[in-house]
Amino acid sequence: MKRDPLDVFLDLIATAPQRLVASTTPEALAEHVADAQGALPLLADETGPLVDVGSGAGLPGVPILLARPDLAGTLLDSRAKRCDHLRQVVEATGLADRVRVCNDRAEEHADRDAYGIAVARALAPPPVALELCLPLVRPGGVCLLHTGALDPTALAQAASALAATVERIEPVPGFDARNRVLVRKTGPTPAEFPRRVGAAARDPIVRPRG
């Protein structure tokens, strides 16, 4: 009997030689999948391709792509060992015909304005994550952030500076400070963004209050 690709994916995380997630218990791994696929209703009307920025273990990109066979995608990560893991995942889960792995930094990724959807999980504080993700999205596309606590004012200001608008902030049930944030790109990202590698983290477009 052919195994469920999601089970194959989780086994590869659990048995990887490098630590990819904080816990590899079945319960913890199931939570990662539920968190990723819980965003599917927010993306129901969106078209690809999709880029998972800072994909790491393959979250949230792989569970979303497995649930959306209509989407092509790119798993983007700056760490070579993580990309080795991601290539194994893509081959083992049957995604190789529509998903590629790219070992690159978001600031240097050549595919500007190429994606309809960018997703990122715990990539950076939201204003920083938006600077890394939105230049890769075409006008009209969306960026979906899986993030912790956030400052809605700083988030809105950062989105505006990058020619985008915050459409929805959705708290994740069962957690005090976990959110899904959907941001719509409304026009071309100003040419100065993203800045050189590391600049967004050192000097965010907007600094959250407090």
mmCIF file of C-alpha atoms in Angstrom:
data_model
loop_
_atom_site.group_PDB
_atom_site.id
_atom_site.type_symbol
_atom_site.label_atom_id
_atom_site.label_comp_id
_atom_site.label_asym_id
_atom_site.label_seq_id
_atom_site.Cartn_x
_atom_site.Cartn_y
_atom_site.Cartn_z
ATOM 1 C CA MET A 1 0.000 0.000 0.000
ATOM 2 C CA LYS A 2 1.271 3.460 -0.933
ATOM 3 C CA ARG A 3 2.009 5.612 2.111
ATOM 4 C CA ASP A 4 0.379 8.965 2.697
ATOM 5 C CA PRO A 5 2.850 11.642 1.508
ATOM 6 C CA LEU A 6 2.246 13.614 4.711
ATOM 7 C CA ASP A 7 3.359 10.623 6.782
ATOM 8 C CA VAL A 8 6.467 10.293 4.627
ATOM 9 C CA PHE A 9 7.185 13.995 5.126
ATOM 10 C CA LEU A 10 6.862 13.776 8.911
ATOM 11 C CA ASP A 11 9.046 10.671 9.048
ATOM 12 C CA LEU A 12 11.769 12.524 7.166
ATOM 13 C CA ILE A 13 11.617 15.359 9.692
ATOM 14 C CA ALA A 14 11.707 12.948 12.635
ATOM 15 C CA THR A 15 14.661 10.930 11.286
ATOM 16 C CA ALA A 16 16.710 13.782 9.822
ATOM 17 C CA PRO A 17 20.341 13.895 11.011
ATOM 18 C CA GLN A 18 19.894 17.587 11.839
ATOM 19 C CA ARG A 19 17.369 19.008 14.303
ATOM 20 C CA LEU A 20 14.640 20.586 12.198
ATOM 21 C CA VAL A 21 11.882 21.244 14.765
ATOM 22 C CA ALA A 22 11.864 21.587 18.528
ATOM 23 C CA SER A 23 10.052 18.282 19.106
ATOM 24 C CA THR A 24 9.510 15.268 16.882
ATOM 25 C CA THR A 25 6.833 13.565 18.946
ATOM 26 C CA PRO A 26 3.836 12.481 16.841
ATOM 27 C CA GLU A 27 1.699 15.058 18.626
ATOM 28 C CA ALA A 28 4.122 17.905 17.916
ATOM 29 C CA LEU A 29 4.514 16.930 14.264
ATOM 30 C CA ALA A 30 0.748 16.686 13.819
ATOM 31 C CA GLU A 31 0.461 20.190 15.274
ATOM 32 C CA HIS A 32 2.893 21.529 12.661
ATOM 33 C CA VAL A 33 0.764 20.067 9.878
ATOM 34 C CA ALA A 34 -2.466 21.389 11.404
ATOM 35 C CA ASP A 35 -0.912 24.842 11.721
ATOM 36 C CA ALA A 36 0.215 24.856 8.098
ATOM 37 C CA GLN A 37 -2.983 23.473 6.620
ATOM 38 C CA GLY A 38 -5.119 25.658 8.858
ATOM 39 C CA ALA A 39 -4.147 28.470 6.502
ATOM 40 C CA LEU A 40 -5.690 26.771 3.464
ATOM 41 C CA PRO A 41 -9.026 28.632 3.722
ATOM 42 C CA LEU A 42 -7.119 31.932 3.534
ATOM 43 C CA LEU A 43 -5.506 30.788 0.282
ATOM 44 C CA ALA A 44 -8.546 29.130 -1.282
ATOM 45 C CA ASP A 45 -8.970 31.767 -3.999
ATOM 46 C CA GLU A 46 -5.255 32.407 -4.577
ATOM 47 C CA THR A 47 -3.237 31.110 -7.514
ATOM 48 C CA GLY A 48 0.417 30.171 -7.616
ATOM 49 C CA PRO A 49 3.150 29.604 -7.943
ATOM 50 C CA LEU A 50 3.957 29.501 -4.227
ATOM 51 C CA VAL A 51 7.267 30.260 -2.513
ATOM 52 C CA ASP A 52 8.008 29.128 1.051
ATOM 53 C CA VAL A 53 10.618 31.595 2.309
ATOM 54 C CA GLY A 54 13.027 30.137 4.876
ATOM 55 C CA SER A 55 11.385 26.756 4.385
ATOM 56 C CA GLY A 56 13.663 24.866 6.794
ATOM 57 C CA ALA A 57 11.930 21.587 7.590
ATOM 58 C CA GLY A 58 9.435 22.253 4.805
ATOM 59 C CA LEU A 59 6.946 24.163 6.920
ATOM 60 C CA PRO A 60 4.467 25.520 6.104
ATOM 61 C CA GLY A 61 5.071 24.997 2.392
ATOM 62 C CA VAL A 62 5.033 21.212 2.011
ATOM 63 C CA PRO A 63 1.705 20.531 3.801
ATOM 64 C CA ILE A 64 0.093 23.348 1.804
ATOM 65 C CA LEU A 65 1.478 22.088 -1.510
ATOM 66 C CA LEU A 66 0.405 18.524 -0.757
ATOM 67 C CA ALA A 67 -3.124 19.753 -0.096
ATOM 68 C CA ARG A 68 -3.140 21.963 -3.230
ATOM 69 C CA PRO A 69 -2.084 19.819 -6.211
ATOM 70 C CA ASP A 70 -2.913 22.730 -8.508
ATOM 71 C CA LEU A 71 0.018 24.762 -7.151
ATOM 72 C CA ALA A 72 3.617 24.702 -8.324
ATOM 73 C CA GLY A 73 6.142 25.963 -5.811
ATOM 74 C CA THR A 74 9.638 26.803 -4.612
ATOM 75 C CA LEU A 75 11.070 25.860 -1.219
ATOM 76 C CA LEU A 76 13.619 28.590 -0.535
ATOM 77 C CA ASP A 77 16.277 28.321 2.173
ATOM 78 C CA SER A 78 19.724 29.826 2.632
ATOM 79 C CA ARG A 79 21.158 26.764 4.426
ATOM 80 C CA ALA A 80 22.575 24.022 2.235
ATOM 81 C CA LYS A 81 21.868 21.183 4.689
ATOM 82 C CA ARG A 82 18.255 22.226 4.997
ATOM 83 C CA CYS A 83 18.018 22.235 1.214
ATOM 84 C CA ASP A 84 19.404 18.690 1.124
ATOM 85 C CA HIS A 85 16.560 17.672 3.426
ATOM 86 C CA LEU A 86 14.019 19.553 1.306
ATOM 87 C CA ARG A 87 15.182 17.854 -1.892
ATOM 88 C CA GLN A 88 14.717 14.487 -0.212
ATOM 89 C CA VAL A 89 11.220 15.525 0.865
ATOM 90 C CA VAL A 90 10.266 16.686 -2.621
ATOM 91 C CA GLU A 91 11.375 13.402 -4.161
ATOM 92 C CA ALA A 92 9.848 11.159 -1.500
ATOM 93 C CA THR A 93 6.446 12.857 -1.398
ATOM 94 C CA GLY A 94 5.842 12.992 -5.148
ATOM 95 C CA LEU A 95 6.221 16.771 -5.426
ATOM 96 C CA ALA A 96 9.215 16.743 -7.768
ATOM 97 C CA ASP A 97 7.143 17.394 -10.888
ATOM 98 C CA ARG A 98 5.921 20.759 -9.588
ATOM 99 C CA VAL A 99 8.140 21.860 -6.698
ATOM 100 C CA ARG A 100 11.792 22.903 -6.739
ATOM 101 C CA VAL A 101 14.261 23.565 -3.939
ATOM 102 C CA CYS A 102 16.388 26.693 -4.126
ATOM 103 C CA ASN A 103 19.431 27.304 -1.891
ATOM 104 C CA ASP A 104 19.364 31.089 -1.802
ATOM 105 C CA ARG A 105 18.714 34.090 0.410
ATOM 106 C CA ALA A 106 15.421 35.871 -0.026
ATOM 107 C CA GLU A 107 17.236 39.171 -0.588
ATOM 108 C CA GLU A 108 19.162 37.667 -3.504
ATOM 109 C CA HIS A 109 16.522 35.380 -5.031
ATOM 110 C CA ALA A 110 16.175 36.292 -8.683
ATOM 111 C CA ASP A 111 12.467 35.602 -9.093
ATOM 112 C CA ARG A 112 11.125 39.049 -8.255
ATOM 113 C CA ASP A 113 7.374 39.462 -8.837
ATOM 114 C CA ALA A 114 7.236 35.786 -9.870
ATOM 115 C CA TYR A 115 4.909 34.270 -7.260
ATOM 116 C CA GLY A 116 1.218 34.499 -6.519
ATOM 117 C CA ILE A 117 1.697 33.321 -2.926
ATOM 118 C CA ALA A 118 4.567 33.685 -0.468
ATOM 119 C CA VAL A 119 4.394 31.859 2.855
ATOM 120 C CA ALA A 120 6.739 32.000 5.825
ATOM 121 C CA ARG A 121 6.705 30.506 9.309
ATOM 122 C CA ALA A 122 8.615 32.124 12.171
ATOM 123 C CA LEU A 123 10.931 33.694 9.593
ATOM 124 C CA ALA A 124 11.457 37.039 11.350
ATOM 125 C CA PRO A 125 9.379 39.756 13.053
ATOM 126 C CA PRO A 126 6.512 40.619 10.695
ATOM 127 C CA PRO A 127 7.914 43.905 9.281
ATOM 128 C CA VAL A 128 11.176 42.118 8.464
ATOM 129 C CA ALA A 129 9.410 39.070 7.024
ATOM 130 C CA LEU A 130 7.320 41.283 4.764
ATOM 131 C CA GLU A 131 10.430 42.964 3.348
ATOM 132 C CA LEU A 132 11.896 39.545 2.577
ATOM 133 C CA CYS A 133 8.733 38.064 1.069
ATOM 134 C CA LEU A 134 6.759 40.758 -0.727
ATOM 135 C CA PRO A 135 9.337 41.593 -3.426
ATOM 136 C CA LEU A 136 8.947 37.997 -4.639
ATOM 137 C CA VAL A 137 5.153 38.348 -5.029
ATOM 138 C CA ARG A 138 3.482 39.793 -8.104
ATOM 139 C CA PRO A 139 0.994 42.664 -7.643
ATOM 140 C CA GLY A 140 -2.344 41.173 -6.676
ATOM 141 C CA GLY A 141 -0.700 38.213 -4.945
ATOM 142 C CA VAL A 142 -0.489 37.557 -1.231
ATOM 143 C CA CYS A 143 1.984 36.955 1.547
ATOM 144 C CA LEU A 144 0.870 34.672 4.372
ATOM 145 C CA LEU A 145 2.891 34.863 7.582
ATOM 146 C CA HIS A 146 2.685 32.338 10.409
ATOM 147 C CA THR A 147 3.916 34.444 13.300
ATOM 148 C CA GLY A 148 3.768 35.045 17.023
ATOM 149 C CA ALA A 149 2.825 38.239 18.812
ATOM 150 C CA LEU A 150 2.619 41.271 16.563
ATOM 151 C CA ASP A 151 2.019 45.006 16.546
ATOM 152 C CA PRO A 152 -0.859 45.617 14.079
ATOM 153 C CA THR A 153 0.134 49.263 13.571
ATOM 154 C CA ALA A 154 3.737 48.428 12.708
ATOM 155 C CA LEU A 155 2.538 45.605 10.474
ATOM 156 C CA ALA A 156 0.215 47.925 8.537
ATOM 157 C CA GLN A 157 2.914 50.587 8.182
ATOM 158 C CA ALA A 158 5.463 48.071 6.896
ATOM 159 C CA ALA A 159 2.958 46.658 4.418
ATOM 160 C CA SER A 160 2.145 50.144 3.141
ATOM 161 C CA ALA A 161 5.842 50.946 2.619
ATOM 162 C CA LEU A 162 6.093 47.810 0.476
ATOM 163 C CA ALA A 163 2.990 48.558 -1.636
ATOM 164 C CA ALA A 164 0.737 46.123 0.188
ATOM 165 C CA THR A 165 -2.147 46.081 2.625
ATOM 166 C CA VAL A 166 -3.044 43.842 5.559
ATOM 167 C CA GLU A 167 -6.221 41.932 4.712
ATOM 168 C CA ARG A 168 -6.559 39.699 7.738
ATOM 169 C CA ILE A 169 -5.010 38.847 11.095
ATOM 170 C CA GLU A 170 -6.302 35.471 12.266
ATOM 171 C CA PRO A 171 -5.445 34.225 15.772
ATOM 172 C CA VAL A 172 -4.651 30.516 15.857
ATOM 173 C CA PRO A 173 -7.063 28.765 18.234
ATOM 174 C CA GLY A 174 -5.511 27.317 21.355
ATOM 175 C CA PHE A 175 -2.567 29.717 21.522
ATOM 176 C CA ASP A 176 -2.157 33.015 23.340
ATOM 177 C CA ALA A 177 0.103 34.634 20.756
ATOM 178 C CA ARG A 178 0.097 32.827 17.434
ATOM 179 C CA ASN A 179 -1.363 34.424 14.328
ATOM 180 C CA ARG A 180 -1.787 33.992 10.611
ATOM 181 C CA VAL A 181 -1.405 37.246 8.731
ATOM 182 C CA LEU A 182 -2.598 37.690 5.143
ATOM 183 C CA VAL A 183 -1.125 40.658 3.267
ATOM 184 C CA ARG A 184 -2.165 41.605 -0.275
ATOM 185 C CA LYS A 185 0.346 43.206 -2.631
ATOM 186 C CA THR A 186 -1.356 46.156 -4.302
ATOM 187 C CA GLY A 187 1.401 47.419 -6.585
ATOM 188 C CA PRO A 188 5.077 47.056 -7.463
ATOM 189 C CA THR A 189 7.403 46.858 -4.466
ATOM 190 C CA PRO A 190 9.644 49.965 -4.416
ATOM 191 C CA ALA A 191 12.928 49.195 -6.139
ATOM 192 C CA GLU A 192 15.025 49.732 -2.997
ATOM 193 C CA PHE A 193 13.470 46.672 -1.347
ATOM 194 C CA PRO A 194 14.635 44.208 -0.324
ATOM 195 C CA ARG A 195 17.800 45.808 0.956
ATOM 196 C CA ARG A 196 21.127 43.982 1.093
ATOM 197 C CA VAL A 197 21.437 40.778 3.105
ATOM 198 C CA GLY A 198 20.822 41.360 6.815
ATOM 199 C CA ALA A 199 19.733 44.993 6.492
ATOM 200 C CA ALA A 200 16.047 44.308 7.122
ATOM 201 C CA ALA A 201 16.806 42.567 10.414
ATOM 202 C CA ARG A 202 19.270 45.221 11.584
ATOM 203 C CA ASP A 203 17.101 48.167 10.619
ATOM 204 C CA PRO A 204 13.435 47.187 10.145
ATOM 205 C CA ILE A 205 11.236 49.397 8.008
ATOM 206 C CA VAL A 206 9.069 49.894 11.094
ATOM 207 C CA ARG A 207 9.984 49.001 14.645
ATOM 208 C CA PRO A 208 7.147 47.543 16.756
ATOM 209 C CA ARG A 209 6.179 49.552 19.812
ATOM 210 C CA GLY A 210 7.132 48.422 23.280
#
